[in-house]
Amino acid sequence: MGANIYKNKKPLWIFLFPAFLFMAVYLYYPFLMNIYNSFQSITGLAHASKGLNSPWYSNYVKLFQDKAMRTAIVNTLIMMVVTIVGQVGVAIILALLVDNIKRGAKFFRTVYFFPIVISATALGLLFNLIFLYNKGMVNQFAELFGATKLIDWKDKSYALFTMMLPVMWQYVGFYFVILITGLNNISEELYEASSIDGASKFQRVRYITLPLLHNVICTCLVLAVTGALKVFDLPWIMFRSGMPNGATWLTGTYMYHQTMITGDIDYASTIAIVIVILGVIVSKIVNTIFKEKDY
C-alpha cells in the first residue's frame, strides 16, 4: 500500500504550484519585463515609458561604448579571481587546519563564521574607519611607528585592494563552514588505515582529504563566482559612485548608480541583463573546469 502512495503524483502539484506561482510573479515576470524595458525609454523610477528607443537597440550600443561599464566588468572579473583565491582558497586552508586540531575547534569555527553575521553596511563603515576616514587607522598606526609618507587608500592604485579586502574577509567564514561540513563527512577509518600504512599528514590531505572534498570545493567555487557578480552593499558603502574617477565600479554598483542616482532606468535594465548573461556564462565555464566526480 505504501508503494501506491508514491505512484500517485497528483498531490505533488498541490505543493509545487504555489512555489512555481511565486517564482513566476516575483522572478520570471520581472526578468522578462526587464528585457522589455531595456528597449524602452524610461527616464526615472515610477515614470511611465515614453515608448521604444530610437533606434530600439540604442542601449546596447551605449553599453559597448561605455568606458565605465568596461571598467565595471573588468573589476567584477578581478573580484571573481579574488573570491576564488582569497575566499575559497583561504577557507580550504583554515578548514584543514581546524579539522586537525583537537582543542578549540568550536572556538575557531565561531570566530571565522562571525563576519557573516555582521551587516555588510556595518562592515563597510568599519573598514572606512580603518582605511579611509581621517587618514584611517592603518595610516595612524604607520605614523605611530614613524612613517612619513602615508598611503592614500582612495588613490586609483590602491582603491581596488581597499574595496576587495573587506569583501574577501567577510565571506571566508561562509565557505569555511561548508568545507568543514564536507570534512566531517569523510570517514575516520580512511585516515586510520592510511596512518597504519605509514602515510604522513601531508599525504593524507593530498590523497584522501582533497579528492573526497572535490565536489564540495566545486560547489564553493560556483557560489563564489556567482556571488562576485552580485556584490553590492559593502563596495557601495566604501566607494559610492565608483570613486575615484569611477575606478572601483562593479557591475552591481554601476547598475544601482544608473537606477537610483542617474535615473536611467532603461540603461540599468540593460546592465542587469548583462549581469545575468555573464553569470550564466561564467558559471558554465566554472562547472566545466571544476567538474564534479562520482565516488
PDB file of C-alpha atoms in Angstrom:
ATOM      1  CA  MET A   1       0.000   0.000   0.000  1.00  0.00           C
ATOM      2  CA  GLY A   2       2.901   2.340   0.748  1.00  0.00           C
ATOM      3  CA  ALA A   3       4.205   1.946  -2.796  1.00  0.00           C
ATOM      4  CA  ASN A   4       0.828   3.012  -4.231  1.00  0.00           C
ATOM      5  CA  ILE A   5       1.071   6.356  -2.406  1.00  0.00           C
ATOM      6  CA  TYR A   6       4.218   7.271  -4.330  1.00  0.00           C
ATOM      7  CA  LYS A   7       2.694   6.152  -7.647  1.00  0.00           C
ATOM      8  CA  ASN A   8       0.016   8.836  -7.346  1.00  0.00           C
ATOM      9  CA  LYS A   9       1.785  12.021  -8.468  1.00  0.00           C
ATOM     10  CA  LYS A  10      -1.222  14.336  -8.472  1.00  0.00           C
ATOM     11  CA  PRO A  11      -0.849  15.585  -4.851  1.00  0.00           C
ATOM     12  CA  LEU A  12       2.648  16.808  -5.717  1.00  0.00           C
ATOM     13  CA  TRP A  13       1.195  19.576  -7.902  1.00  0.00           C
ATOM     14  CA  ILE A  14      -0.658  20.975  -4.902  1.00  0.00           C
ATOM     15  CA  PHE A  15       2.691  21.714  -3.243  1.00  0.00           C
ATOM     16  CA  LEU A  16       4.618  22.624  -6.410  1.00  0.00           C
ATOM     17  CA  PHE A  17       2.135  25.111  -7.846  1.00  0.00           C
ATOM     18  CA  PRO A  18       2.356  27.799  -5.072  1.00  0.00           C
ATOM     19  CA  ALA A  19       6.164  27.810  -5.300  1.00  0.00           C
ATOM     20  CA  PHE A  20       6.024  27.993  -9.105  1.00  0.00           C
ATOM     21  CA  LEU A  21       3.453  30.816  -8.930  1.00  0.00           C
ATOM     22  CA  PHE A  22       5.639  32.759  -6.508  1.00  0.00           C
ATOM     23  CA  MET A  23       8.696  32.417  -8.791  1.00  0.00           C
ATOM     24  CA  ALA A  24       6.656  33.301 -11.879  1.00  0.00           C
ATOM     25  CA  VAL A  25       5.354  36.518 -10.289  1.00  0.00           C
ATOM     26  CA  TYR A  26       8.492  37.662  -8.475  1.00  0.00           C
ATOM     27  CA  LEU A  27      11.293  36.271 -10.660  1.00  0.00           C
ATOM     28  CA  TYR A  28      10.381  35.308 -14.224  1.00  0.00           C
ATOM     29  CA  TYR A  29       7.883  38.085 -14.944  1.00  0.00           C
ATOM     30  CA  PRO A  30      10.203  40.867 -13.636  1.00  0.00           C
ATOM     31  CA  PHE A  31      13.094  39.391 -15.619  1.00  0.00           C
ATOM     32  CA  LEU A  32      11.071  39.337 -18.852  1.00  0.00           C
ATOM     33  CA  MET A  33       9.869  42.887 -18.157  1.00  0.00           C
ATOM     34  CA  ASN A  34      13.476  43.889 -17.549  1.00  0.00           C
ATOM     35  CA  ILE A  35      14.383  42.648 -21.037  1.00  0.00           C
ATOM     36  CA  TYR A  36      11.455  44.608 -22.473  1.00  0.00           C
ATOM     37  CA  ASN A  37      12.442  47.742 -20.516  1.00  0.00           C
ATOM     38  CA  SER A  38      15.960  47.636 -21.940  1.00  0.00           C
ATOM     39  CA  PHE A  39      14.449  48.627 -25.306  1.00  0.00           C
ATOM     40  CA  GLN A  40      12.222  51.332 -23.799  1.00  0.00           C
ATOM     41  CA  SER A  41      12.878  54.983 -22.944  1.00  0.00           C
ATOM     42  CA  ILE A  42      12.360  55.329 -19.164  1.00  0.00           C
ATOM     43  CA  THR A  43      13.809  58.429 -17.524  1.00  0.00           C
ATOM     44  CA  GLY A  44      13.179  57.690 -13.835  1.00  0.00           C
ATOM     45  CA  LEU A  45      11.705  55.383 -11.239  1.00  0.00           C
ATOM     46  CA  ALA A  46       7.899  55.291 -11.233  1.00  0.00           C
ATOM     47  CA  HIS A  47       7.887  57.114 -14.577  1.00  0.00           C
ATOM     48  CA  ALA A  48       5.947  55.677 -17.465  1.00  0.00           C
ATOM     49  CA  SER A  49       7.794  54.553 -20.558  1.00  0.00           C
ATOM     50  CA  LYS A  50       7.981  57.043 -23.422  1.00  0.00           C
ATOM     51  CA  GLY A  51       7.976  54.199 -25.913  1.00  0.00           C
ATOM     52  CA  LEU A  52      10.740  52.368 -27.714  1.00  0.00           C
ATOM     53  CA  ASN A  53      14.167  53.924 -28.015  1.00  0.00           C
ATOM     54  CA  SER A  54      15.200  55.225 -31.396  1.00  0.00           C
ATOM     55  CA  PRO A  55      16.774  53.002 -32.547  1.00  0.00           C
ATOM     56  CA  TRP A  56      15.370  50.280 -30.281  1.00  0.00           C
ATOM     57  CA  TYR A  57      18.838  48.775 -29.640  1.00  0.00           C
ATOM     58  CA  SER A  58      20.486  52.085 -28.653  1.00  0.00           C
ATOM     59  CA  ASN A  59      21.052  50.972 -25.034  1.00  0.00           C
ATOM     60  CA  TYR A  60      23.114  48.024 -26.230  1.00  0.00           C
ATOM     61  CA  VAL A  61      25.190  50.298 -28.478  1.00  0.00           C
ATOM     62  CA  LYS A  62      25.715  52.592 -25.494  1.00  0.00           C
ATOM     63  CA  LEU A  63      26.738  49.582 -23.408  1.00  0.00           C
ATOM     64  CA  PHE A  64      29.636  48.728 -25.728  1.00  0.00           C
ATOM     65  CA  GLN A  65      30.759  52.362 -25.860  1.00  0.00           C
ATOM     66  CA  ASP A  66      30.538  52.972 -22.102  1.00  0.00           C
ATOM     67  CA  LYS A  67      34.028  53.044 -20.553  1.00  0.00           C
ATOM     68  CA  ALA A  68      32.597  52.876 -17.030  1.00  0.00           C
ATOM     69  CA  MET A  69      30.788  49.637 -17.929  1.00  0.00           C
ATOM     70  CA  ARG A  70      34.014  48.142 -19.275  1.00  0.00           C
ATOM     71  CA  THR A  71      35.706  49.107 -16.014  1.00  0.00           C
ATOM     72  CA  ALA A  72      32.859  47.503 -14.044  1.00  0.00           C
ATOM     73  CA  ILE A  73      33.130  44.222 -15.972  1.00  0.00           C
ATOM     74  CA  VAL A  74      36.928  44.083 -15.588  1.00  0.00           C
ATOM     75  CA  ASN A  75      36.672  44.816 -11.855  1.00  0.00           C
ATOM     76  CA  THR A  76      33.967  42.169 -11.478  1.00  0.00           C
ATOM     77  CA  LEU A  77      36.190  39.584 -13.200  1.00  0.00           C
ATOM     78  CA  ILE A  78      39.019  40.578 -10.844  1.00  0.00           C
ATOM     79  CA  MET A  79      36.574  40.167  -7.965  1.00  0.00           C
ATOM     80  CA  MET A  80      35.847  36.624  -9.172  1.00  0.00           C
ATOM     81  CA  VAL A  81      39.555  35.753  -9.044  1.00  0.00           C
ATOM     82  CA  VAL A  82      39.783  37.321  -5.580  1.00  0.00           C
ATOM     83  CA  THR A  83      36.845  35.253  -4.347  1.00  0.00           C
ATOM     84  CA  ILE A  84      38.314  32.024  -5.735  1.00  0.00           C
ATOM     85  CA  VAL A  85      41.774  32.586  -4.266  1.00  0.00           C
ATOM     86  CA  GLY A  86      41.055  34.815  -1.276  1.00  0.00           C
ATOM     87  CA  GLN A  87      37.785  33.309  -0.082  1.00  0.00           C
ATOM     88  CA  VAL A  88      37.621  29.666  -1.158  1.00  0.00           C
ATOM     89  CA  GLY A  89      41.413  29.206  -1.104  1.00  0.00           C
ATOM     90  CA  VAL A  90      41.822  30.667   2.377  1.00  0.00           C
ATOM     91  CA  ALA A  91      38.711  28.821   3.575  1.00  0.00           C
ATOM     92  CA  ILE A  92      40.209  25.479   2.448  1.00  0.00           C
ATOM     93  CA  ILE A  93      43.418  26.153   4.391  1.00  0.00           C
ATOM     94  CA  LEU A  94      41.535  27.239   7.526  1.00  0.00           C
ATOM     95  CA  ALA A  95      39.160  24.263   7.328  1.00  0.00           C
ATOM     96  CA  LEU A  96      42.070  21.807   7.037  1.00  0.00           C
ATOM     97  CA  LEU A  97      43.874  23.419   9.973  1.00  0.00           C
ATOM     98  CA  VAL A  98      40.797  23.485  12.228  1.00  0.00           C
ATOM     99  CA  ASP A  99      39.893  19.917  11.275  1.00  0.00           C
ATOM    100  CA  ASN A 100      43.290  18.732  12.519  1.00  0.00           C
ATOM    101  CA  ILE A 101      43.178  20.299  15.977  1.00  0.00           C
ATOM    102  CA  LYS A 102      41.628  18.585  18.974  1.00  0.00           C
ATOM    103  CA  ARG A 103      41.070  21.552  21.274  1.00  0.00           C
ATOM    104  CA  GLY A 104      39.477  24.886  20.413  1.00  0.00           C
ATOM    105  CA  ALA A 105      37.841  23.747  17.155  1.00  0.00           C
ATOM    106  CA  LYS A 106      34.432  25.176  18.164  1.00  0.00           C
ATOM    107  CA  PHE A 107      36.045  28.486  19.100  1.00  0.00           C
ATOM    108  CA  PHE A 108      37.719  28.875  15.711  1.00  0.00           C
ATOM    109  CA  ARG A 109      34.546  27.846  13.854  1.00  0.00           C
ATOM    110  CA  THR A 110      32.648  30.609  15.636  1.00  0.00           C
ATOM    111  CA  VAL A 111      35.371  33.203  15.061  1.00  0.00           C
ATOM    112  CA  TYR A 112      35.713  32.510  11.333  1.00  0.00           C
ATOM    113  CA  PHE A 113      31.948  32.430  10.759  1.00  0.00           C
ATOM    114  CA  PHE A 114      31.245  35.582  12.773  1.00  0.00           C
ATOM    115  CA  PRO A 115      31.827  38.160   9.932  1.00  0.00           C
ATOM    116  CA  ILE A 116      28.875  36.647   8.024  1.00  0.00           C
ATOM    117  CA  VAL A 117      26.558  37.611  10.884  1.00  0.00           C
ATOM    118  CA  ILE A 118      27.594  41.276  10.780  1.00  0.00           C
ATOM    119  CA  SER A 119      25.717  43.582   8.419  1.00  0.00           C
ATOM    120  CA  ALA A 120      27.662  44.484   5.272  1.00  0.00           C
ATOM    121  CA  THR A 121      26.771  48.136   5.893  1.00  0.00           C
ATOM    122  CA  ALA A 122      28.367  47.991   9.348  1.00  0.00           C
ATOM    123  CA  LEU A 123      31.437  46.293   7.893  1.00  0.00           C
ATOM    124  CA  GLY A 124      31.704  48.971   5.212  1.00  0.00           C
ATOM    125  CA  LEU A 125      31.643  51.711   7.828  1.00  0.00           C
ATOM    126  CA  LEU A 126      34.183  49.777   9.913  1.00  0.00           C
ATOM    127  CA  PHE A 127      36.634  49.482   7.023  1.00  0.00           C
ATOM    128  CA  ASN A 128      36.072  53.151   6.196  1.00  0.00           C
ATOM    129  CA  LEU A 129      37.446  53.905   9.660  1.00  0.00           C
ATOM    130  CA  ILE A 130      40.357  51.528   9.085  1.00  0.00           C
ATOM    131  CA  PHE A 131      41.397  52.847   5.670  1.00  0.00           C
ATOM    132  CA  LEU A 132      39.579  55.994   4.564  1.00  0.00           C
ATOM    133  CA  TYR A 133      38.287  58.189   7.395  1.00  0.00           C
ATOM    134  CA  ASN A 134      40.601  60.913   8.763  1.00  0.00           C
ATOM    135  CA  LYS A 135      43.704  59.166   7.356  1.00  0.00           C
ATOM    136  CA  GLY A 136      42.354  55.865   8.681  1.00  0.00           C
ATOM    137  CA  MET A 137      43.507  53.581  11.479  1.00  0.00           C
ATOM    138  CA  VAL A 138      46.163  51.908   9.289  1.00  0.00           C
ATOM    139  CA  ASN A 139      47.843  55.216   8.457  1.00  0.00           C
ATOM    140  CA  GLN A 140      47.614  56.369  12.069  1.00  0.00           C
ATOM    141  CA  PHE A 141      49.442  53.230  13.160  1.00  0.00           C
ATOM    142  CA  ALA A 142      52.008  53.870  10.416  1.00  0.00           C
ATOM    143  CA  GLU A 143      52.527  57.392  11.784  1.00  0.00           C
ATOM    144  CA  LEU A 144      52.878  55.976  15.278  1.00  0.00           C
ATOM    145  CA  PHE A 145      55.763  53.811  14.081  1.00  0.00           C
ATOM    146  CA  GLY A 146      57.493  56.712  12.337  1.00  0.00           C
ATOM    147  CA  ALA A 147      56.190  56.529   8.749  1.00  0.00           C
ATOM    148  CA  THR A 148      56.457  59.893   6.993  1.00  0.00           C
ATOM    149  CA  LYS A 149      54.735  59.051   3.699  1.00  0.00           C
ATOM    150  CA  LEU A 150      51.197  57.799   4.232  1.00  0.00           C
ATOM    151  CA  ILE A 151      49.213  55.778   1.706  1.00  0.00           C
ATOM    152  CA  ASP A 152      46.140  57.334   0.163  1.00  0.00           C
ATOM    153  CA  TRP A 153      43.855  54.299   0.090  1.00  0.00           C
ATOM    154  CA  LYS A 154      41.408  56.179  -2.145  1.00  0.00           C
ATOM    155  CA  ASP A 155      44.060  56.525  -4.819  1.00  0.00           C
ATOM    156  CA  LYS A 156      43.430  54.626  -8.041  1.00  0.00           C
ATOM    157  CA  SER A 157      46.474  52.413  -7.376  1.00  0.00           C
ATOM    158  CA  TYR A 158      45.076  51.125  -4.051  1.00  0.00           C
ATOM    159  CA  ALA A 159      41.306  51.573  -4.402  1.00  0.00           C
ATOM    160  CA  LEU A 160      40.564  48.073  -5.708  1.00  0.00           C
ATOM    161  CA  PHE A 161      42.582  46.464  -2.902  1.00  0.00           C
ATOM    162  CA  THR A 162      40.853  48.679  -0.323  1.00  0.00           C
ATOM    163  CA  MET A 163      37.442  47.655  -1.642  1.00  0.00           C
ATOM    164  CA  MET A 164      38.043  43.939  -2.238  1.00  0.00           C
ATOM    165  CA  LEU A 165      39.833  43.115   1.015  1.00  0.00           C
ATOM    166  CA  PRO A 166      36.691  43.546   3.198  1.00  0.00           C
ATOM    167  CA  VAL A 167      34.574  41.567   0.704  1.00  0.00           C
ATOM    168  CA  MET A 168      37.114  38.738   0.757  1.00  0.00           C
ATOM    169  CA  TRP A 169      37.335  38.800   4.559  1.00  0.00           C
ATOM    170  CA  GLN A 170      33.559  38.815   5.061  1.00  0.00           C
ATOM    171  CA  TYR A 171      32.758  35.601   3.146  1.00  0.00           C
ATOM    172  CA  VAL A 172      35.708  33.375   4.067  1.00  0.00           C
ATOM    173  CA  GLY A 173      33.685  32.052   7.018  1.00  0.00           C
ATOM    174  CA  PHE A 174      30.762  31.109   4.778  1.00  0.00           C
ATOM    175  CA  TYR A 175      32.867  28.756   2.654  1.00  0.00           C
ATOM    176  CA  PHE A 176      34.785  27.652   5.747  1.00  0.00           C
ATOM    177  CA  VAL A 177      31.576  26.246   7.284  1.00  0.00           C
ATOM    178  CA  ILE A 178      30.639  24.422   4.046  1.00  0.00           C
ATOM    179  CA  LEU A 179      34.109  22.870   3.803  1.00  0.00           C
ATOM    180  CA  ILE A 180      34.148  21.874   7.479  1.00  0.00           C
ATOM    181  CA  THR A 181      30.825  20.088   6.934  1.00  0.00           C
ATOM    182  CA  GLY A 182      32.360  18.252   3.978  1.00  0.00           C
ATOM    183  CA  LEU A 183      35.383  17.269   6.051  1.00  0.00           C
ATOM    184  CA  ASN A 184      33.131  15.859   8.773  1.00  0.00           C
ATOM    185  CA  ASN A 185      31.572  13.504   6.198  1.00  0.00           C
ATOM    186  CA  ILE A 186      34.916  11.845   5.440  1.00  0.00           C
ATOM    187  CA  SER A 187      35.233   8.564   7.323  1.00  0.00           C
ATOM    188  CA  GLU A 188      37.897   8.420  10.032  1.00  0.00           C
ATOM    189  CA  GLU A 189      38.603   4.827   9.024  1.00  0.00           C
ATOM    190  CA  LEU A 190      40.323   6.071   5.861  1.00  0.00           C
ATOM    191  CA  TYR A 191      42.723   8.195   7.907  1.00  0.00           C
ATOM    192  CA  GLU A 192      43.370   5.355  10.345  1.00  0.00           C
ATOM    193  CA  ALA A 193      44.132   2.952   7.502  1.00  0.00           C
ATOM    194  CA  SER A 194      46.485   5.446   5.868  1.00  0.00           C
ATOM    195  CA  SER A 195      48.292   6.001   9.201  1.00  0.00           C
ATOM    196  CA  ILE A 196      48.841   2.256   9.533  1.00  0.00           C
ATOM    197  CA  ASP A 197      50.279   2.253   6.004  1.00  0.00           C
ATOM    198  CA  GLY A 198      52.722   4.980   7.051  1.00  0.00           C
ATOM    199  CA  ALA A 199      51.191   7.966   5.255  1.00  0.00           C
ATOM    200  CA  SER A 200      52.230  11.394   6.534  1.00  0.00           C
ATOM    201  CA  LYS A 201      49.726  14.156   7.322  1.00  0.00           C
ATOM    202  CA  PHE A 202      50.550  15.894   4.059  1.00  0.00           C
ATOM    203  CA  GLN A 203      49.954  12.684   2.095  1.00  0.00           C
ATOM    204  CA  ARG A 204      46.624  12.136   3.860  1.00  0.00           C
ATOM    205  CA  VAL A 205      45.500  15.623   2.881  1.00  0.00           C
ATOM    206  CA  ARG A 206      46.707  15.225  -0.698  1.00  0.00           C
ATOM    207  CA  TYR A 207      45.443  11.713  -1.439  1.00  0.00           C
ATOM    208  CA  ILE A 208      42.385  11.419   0.848  1.00  0.00           C
ATOM    209  CA  THR A 209      41.033  14.762   2.026  1.00  0.00           C
ATOM    210  CA  LEU A 210      41.269  16.881  -1.131  1.00  0.00           C
ATOM    211  CA  PRO A 211      39.991  14.195  -3.565  1.00  0.00           C
ATOM    212  CA  LEU A 212      36.995  13.426  -1.309  1.00  0.00           C
ATOM    213  CA  LEU A 213      36.405  17.152  -0.810  1.00  0.00           C
ATOM    214  CA  HIS A 214      36.492  17.812  -4.557  1.00  0.00           C
ATOM    215  CA  ASN A 215      32.715  18.107  -5.061  1.00  0.00           C
ATOM    216  CA  VAL A 216      32.309  20.393  -2.048  1.00  0.00           C
ATOM    217  CA  ILE A 217      35.102  22.635  -3.347  1.00  0.00           C
ATOM    218  CA  CYS A 218      33.392  22.755  -6.758  1.00  0.00           C
ATOM    219  CA  THR A 219      30.165  23.886  -5.104  1.00  0.00           C
ATOM    220  CA  CYS A 220      32.034  26.609  -3.207  1.00  0.00           C
ATOM    221  CA  LEU A 221      33.716  27.818  -6.400  1.00  0.00           C
ATOM    222  CA  VAL A 222      30.415  28.139  -8.253  1.00  0.00           C
ATOM    223  CA  LEU A 223      28.881  30.010  -5.307  1.00  0.00           C
ATOM    224  CA  ALA A 224      31.935  32.281  -5.082  1.00  0.00           C
ATOM    225  CA  VAL A 225      31.946  33.173  -8.773  1.00  0.00           C
ATOM    226  CA  THR A 226      28.203  33.857  -8.974  1.00  0.00           C
ATOM    227  CA  GLY A 227      28.360  35.731  -5.664  1.00  0.00           C
ATOM    228  CA  ALA A 228      31.068  38.039  -7.059  1.00  0.00           C
ATOM    229  CA  LEU A 229      28.609  39.210  -9.721  1.00  0.00           C
ATOM    230  CA  LYS A 230      26.100  40.245  -7.046  1.00  0.00           C
ATOM    231  CA  VAL A 231      28.455  42.047  -4.661  1.00  0.00           C
ATOM    232  CA  PHE A 232      26.985  45.460  -3.963  1.00  0.00           C
ATOM    233  CA  ASP A 233      26.389  46.662  -0.406  1.00  0.00           C
ATOM    234  CA  LEU A 234      29.893  46.712   1.063  1.00  0.00           C
ATOM    235  CA  PRO A 235      31.633  48.266  -2.005  1.00  0.00           C
ATOM    236  CA  TRP A 236      28.871  50.870  -2.297  1.00  0.00           C
ATOM    237  CA  ILE A 237      29.278  51.937   1.338  1.00  0.00           C
ATOM    238  CA  MET A 238      33.053  52.298   0.903  1.00  0.00           C
ATOM    239  CA  PHE A 239      33.248  53.727  -2.617  1.00  0.00           C
ATOM    240  CA  ARG A 240      29.954  55.331  -3.514  1.00  0.00           C
ATOM    241  CA  SER A 241      29.662  56.397  -7.172  1.00  0.00           C
ATOM    242  CA  GLY A 242      32.705  54.336  -8.100  1.00  0.00           C
ATOM    243  CA  MET A 243      35.234  56.840  -6.816  1.00  0.00           C
ATOM    244  CA  PRO A 244      37.957  57.717  -7.508  1.00  0.00           C
ATOM    245  CA  ASN A 245      37.182  58.567 -11.152  1.00  0.00           C
ATOM    246  CA  GLY A 246      34.975  55.502 -11.486  1.00  0.00           C
ATOM    247  CA  ALA A 247      37.924  53.156 -10.885  1.00  0.00           C
ATOM    248  CA  THR A 248      36.043  50.943  -8.409  1.00  0.00           C
ATOM    249  CA  TRP A 249      32.850  50.292 -10.353  1.00  0.00           C
ATOM    250  CA  LEU A 250      31.423  46.778 -10.183  1.00  0.00           C
ATOM    251  CA  THR A 251      28.520  45.604 -12.333  1.00  0.00           C
ATOM    252  CA  GLY A 252      26.189  45.662  -9.309  1.00  0.00           C
ATOM    253  CA  THR A 253      27.191  49.112  -8.048  1.00  0.00           C
ATOM    254  CA  TYR A 254      27.159  50.614 -11.540  1.00  0.00           C
ATOM    255  CA  MET A 255      23.665  49.268 -12.199  1.00  0.00           C
ATOM    256  CA  TYR A 256      22.452  50.730  -8.884  1.00  0.00           C
ATOM    257  CA  HIS A 257      24.065  54.073  -9.748  1.00  0.00           C
ATOM    258  CA  GLN A 258      22.268  54.193 -13.083  1.00  0.00           C
ATOM    259  CA  THR A 259      18.961  53.290 -11.409  1.00  0.00           C
ATOM    260  CA  MET A 260      18.935  55.395  -8.236  1.00  0.00           C
ATOM    261  CA  ILE A 261      21.355  58.257  -8.925  1.00  0.00           C
ATOM    262  CA  THR A 262      21.233  58.877 -12.667  1.00  0.00           C
ATOM    263  CA  GLY A 263      17.659  57.659 -13.138  1.00  0.00           C
ATOM    264  CA  ASP A 264      18.473  55.982 -16.448  1.00  0.00           C
ATOM    265  CA  ILE A 265      16.175  53.027 -15.827  1.00  0.00           C
ATOM    266  CA  ASP A 266      16.245  51.542 -19.321  1.00  0.00           C
ATOM    267  CA  TYR A 267      20.040  51.531 -19.394  1.00  0.00           C
ATOM    268  CA  ALA A 268      20.121  49.993 -15.901  1.00  0.00           C
ATOM    269  CA  SER A 269      17.844  47.230 -17.215  1.00  0.00           C
ATOM    270  CA  THR A 270      20.369  46.589 -19.981  1.00  0.00           C
ATOM    271  CA  ILE A 271      23.176  46.293 -17.428  1.00  0.00           C
ATOM    272  CA  ALA A 272      21.058  43.850 -15.412  1.00  0.00           C
ATOM    273  CA  ILE A 273      20.701  41.619 -18.479  1.00  0.00           C
ATOM    274  CA  VAL A 274      24.471  41.683 -18.976  1.00  0.00           C
ATOM    275  CA  ILE A 275      24.944  40.621 -15.340  1.00  0.00           C
ATOM    276  CA  VAL A 276      22.609  37.648 -15.850  1.00  0.00           C
ATOM    277  CA  ILE A 277      24.292  36.608 -19.119  1.00  0.00           C
ATOM    278  CA  LEU A 278      27.750  36.998 -17.597  1.00  0.00           C
ATOM    279  CA  GLY A 279      26.678  34.908 -14.588  1.00  0.00           C
ATOM    280  CA  VAL A 280      25.358  32.079 -16.789  1.00  0.00           C
ATOM    281  CA  ILE A 281      28.492  32.029 -18.980  1.00  0.00           C
ATOM    282  CA  VAL A 282      30.959  32.152 -16.086  1.00  0.00           C
ATOM    283  CA  SER A 283      29.021  29.520 -14.100  1.00  0.00           C
ATOM    284  CA  LYS A 284      29.068  27.233 -17.120  1.00  0.00           C
ATOM    285  CA  ILE A 285      32.831  27.703 -17.520  1.00  0.00           C
ATOM    286  CA  VAL A 286      33.470  27.040 -13.817  1.00  0.00           C
ATOM    287  CA  ASN A 287      31.242  23.936 -13.890  1.00  0.00           C
ATOM    288  CA  THR A 288      33.126  22.663 -16.947  1.00  0.00           C
ATOM    289  CA  ILE A 289      36.574  23.263 -15.461  1.00  0.00           C
ATOM    290  CA  PHE A 290      35.736  22.038 -11.967  1.00  0.00           C
ATOM    291  CA  LYS A 291      33.535  19.121 -12.903  1.00  0.00           C
ATOM    292  CA  GLU A 292      32.096  17.091 -10.037  1.00  0.00           C
ATOM    293  CA  LYS A 293      33.165  13.495  -9.719  1.00  0.00           C
ATOM    294  CA  ASP A 294      31.351  10.337  -8.627  1.00  0.00           C
ATOM    295  CA  TYR A 295      32.967   8.308  -5.873  1.00  0.00           C
TER     296      TYR A 295
END
